[in-house]
Amino acid sequence: MARATWLVIDTSALVTVERGSATCQDCLAERWAGLSAALSRRGRLIPANDLAVAATALHLGFGVLAGPQDDAHFRAVPELRVMTLQSG
């Protein structure tokens, strides 16, 4: 059975995920910049902290579990798997 991989976030606190090398920071910065440029071209910029979470999730091959208030931000990111946390 395949293990599900999801990056669970709380946008009130940004958590850094380390992968063991300084070059990871460079590749995440490049991913962040690429996503920012792509979203800007489409007129769909999202908050920088959500963009950092999206870049990290994509780099690690994870999806994102987001609250309903952040769902639209993450759904704007191409190729990002998004699940919305339902209240109740």
mmCIF file of C-alpha atoms in Angstrom:
data_model
loop_
_atom_site.group_PDB
_atom_site.id
_atom_site.type_symbol
_atom_site.label_atom_id
_atom_site.label_comp_id
_atom_site.label_asym_id
_atom_site.label_seq_id
_atom_site.Cartn_x
_atom_site.Cartn_y
_atom_site.Cartn_z
ATOM 1 C CA MET A 1 0.000 0.000 0.000
ATOM 2 C CA ALA A 2 1.421 3.392 -1.007
ATOM 3 C CA ARG A 3 2.067 5.897 1.736
ATOM 4 C CA ALA A 4 0.200 9.191 1.340
ATOM 5 C CA THR A 5 2.380 12.281 1.432
ATOM 6 C CA TRP A 6 0.776 15.543 2.469
ATOM 7 C CA LEU A 7 2.268 18.711 3.890
ATOM 8 C CA VAL A 8 -0.145 19.868 6.583
ATOM 9 C CA ILE A 9 0.064 23.592 7.207
ATOM 10 C CA ASP A 10 -1.197 26.192 9.585
ATOM 11 C CA THR A 11 -0.650 29.549 7.887
ATOM 12 C CA SER A 12 -0.426 31.290 11.251
ATOM 13 C CA ALA A 13 3.005 29.671 11.693
ATOM 14 C CA LEU A 14 5.506 29.041 8.927
ATOM 15 C CA VAL A 15 7.465 25.848 9.485
ATOM 16 C CA THR A 16 10.794 25.234 7.765
ATOM 17 C CA VAL A 17 11.329 21.765 6.348
ATOM 18 C CA GLU A 18 15.014 20.874 6.047
ATOM 19 C CA ARG A 19 16.252 18.204 3.696
ATOM 20 C CA GLY A 20 19.856 18.049 4.851
ATOM 21 C CA SER A 21 21.777 20.347 2.523
ATOM 22 C CA ALA A 22 22.291 24.050 1.900
ATOM 23 C CA THR A 23 21.585 23.510 -1.796
ATOM 24 C CA CYS A 24 18.022 22.621 -0.854
ATOM 25 C CA GLN A 25 17.486 26.248 0.110
ATOM 26 C CA ASP A 26 18.672 27.259 -3.352
ATOM 27 C CA CYS A 27 16.373 24.821 -5.127
ATOM 28 C CA LEU A 28 13.425 25.938 -2.971
ATOM 29 C CA ALA A 29 14.211 29.574 -3.753
ATOM 30 C CA GLU A 30 14.321 28.731 -7.460
ATOM 31 C CA ARG A 31 11.020 26.838 -7.204
ATOM 32 C CA TRP A 32 9.456 29.766 -5.296
ATOM 33 C CA ALA A 33 10.658 32.248 -7.927
ATOM 34 C CA GLY A 34 9.408 30.070 -10.777
ATOM 35 C CA LEU A 35 5.980 29.681 -9.194
ATOM 36 C CA SER A 36 5.809 33.399 -8.445
ATOM 37 C CA ALA A 37 6.617 34.257 -12.060
ATOM 38 C CA ALA A 38 4.122 31.722 -13.433
ATOM 39 C CA LEU A 39 1.323 32.925 -11.152
ATOM 40 C CA SER A 40 2.154 36.562 -11.907
ATOM 41 C CA ARG A 41 1.873 35.926 -15.651
ATOM 42 C CA ARG A 42 -1.572 34.430 -15.020
ATOM 43 C CA GLY A 43 -2.590 37.317 -12.730
ATOM 44 C CA ARG A 44 -2.986 34.911 -9.798
ATOM 45 C CA LEU A 45 -0.390 35.977 -7.206
ATOM 46 C CA ILE A 46 -0.828 34.418 -3.768
ATOM 47 C CA PRO A 47 0.657 35.435 -0.375
ATOM 48 C CA ALA A 48 4.417 34.827 -0.092
ATOM 49 C CA ASN A 49 4.040 32.438 2.860
ATOM 50 C CA ASP A 50 1.544 30.276 0.939
ATOM 51 C CA LEU A 51 3.889 30.340 -2.052
ATOM 52 C CA ALA A 52 6.744 29.117 0.175
ATOM 53 C CA VAL A 53 4.576 26.269 1.455
ATOM 54 C CA ALA A 54 3.545 25.352 -2.101
ATOM 55 C CA ALA A 55 7.158 25.406 -3.342
ATOM 56 C CA THR A 56 8.259 23.212 -0.424
ATOM 57 C CA ALA A 57 5.420 20.736 -0.960
ATOM 58 C CA LEU A 58 6.142 20.462 -4.689
ATOM 59 C CA HIS A 59 9.858 20.016 -4.068
ATOM 60 C CA LEU A 60 9.235 17.214 -1.577
ATOM 61 C CA GLY A 61 6.511 15.594 -3.690
ATOM 62 C CA PHE A 62 3.822 16.343 -1.099
ATOM 63 C CA GLY A 63 0.312 17.674 -1.349
ATOM 64 C CA VAL A 64 -1.120 20.390 0.886
ATOM 65 C CA LEU A 65 -4.002 20.128 3.355
ATOM 66 C CA ALA A 66 -5.339 23.670 3.705
ATOM 67 C CA GLY A 67 -8.139 25.379 5.559
ATOM 68 C CA PRO A 68 -11.098 26.691 3.549
ATOM 69 C CA GLN A 69 -9.791 30.272 3.727
ATOM 70 C CA ASP A 70 -6.518 29.267 1.992
ATOM 71 C CA ASP A 71 -7.883 26.706 -0.437
ATOM 72 C CA ALA A 72 -8.130 29.069 -3.437
ATOM 73 C CA HIS A 73 -4.531 30.238 -2.972
ATOM 74 C CA PHE A 74 -3.147 26.731 -3.191
ATOM 75 C CA ARG A 75 -5.455 25.631 -6.009
ATOM 76 C CA ALA A 76 -3.942 28.416 -8.137
ATOM 77 C CA VAL A 77 -0.548 26.634 -8.028
ATOM 78 C CA PRO A 78 -0.058 24.357 -11.047
ATOM 79 C CA GLU A 79 0.489 20.647 -10.293
ATOM 80 C CA LEU A 80 -0.016 21.051 -6.521
ATOM 81 C CA ARG A 81 -2.291 18.448 -4.910
ATOM 82 C CA VAL A 82 -4.674 20.225 -2.537
ATOM 83 C CA MET A 83 -7.159 18.885 -0.017
ATOM 84 C CA THR A 84 -9.418 21.210 1.927
ATOM 85 C CA LEU A 85 -9.831 20.663 5.650
ATOM 86 C CA GLN A 86 -13.528 20.534 6.411
ATOM 87 C CA SER A 87 -14.754 22.046 9.661
ATOM 88 C CA GLY A 88 -17.166 20.274 11.881
#
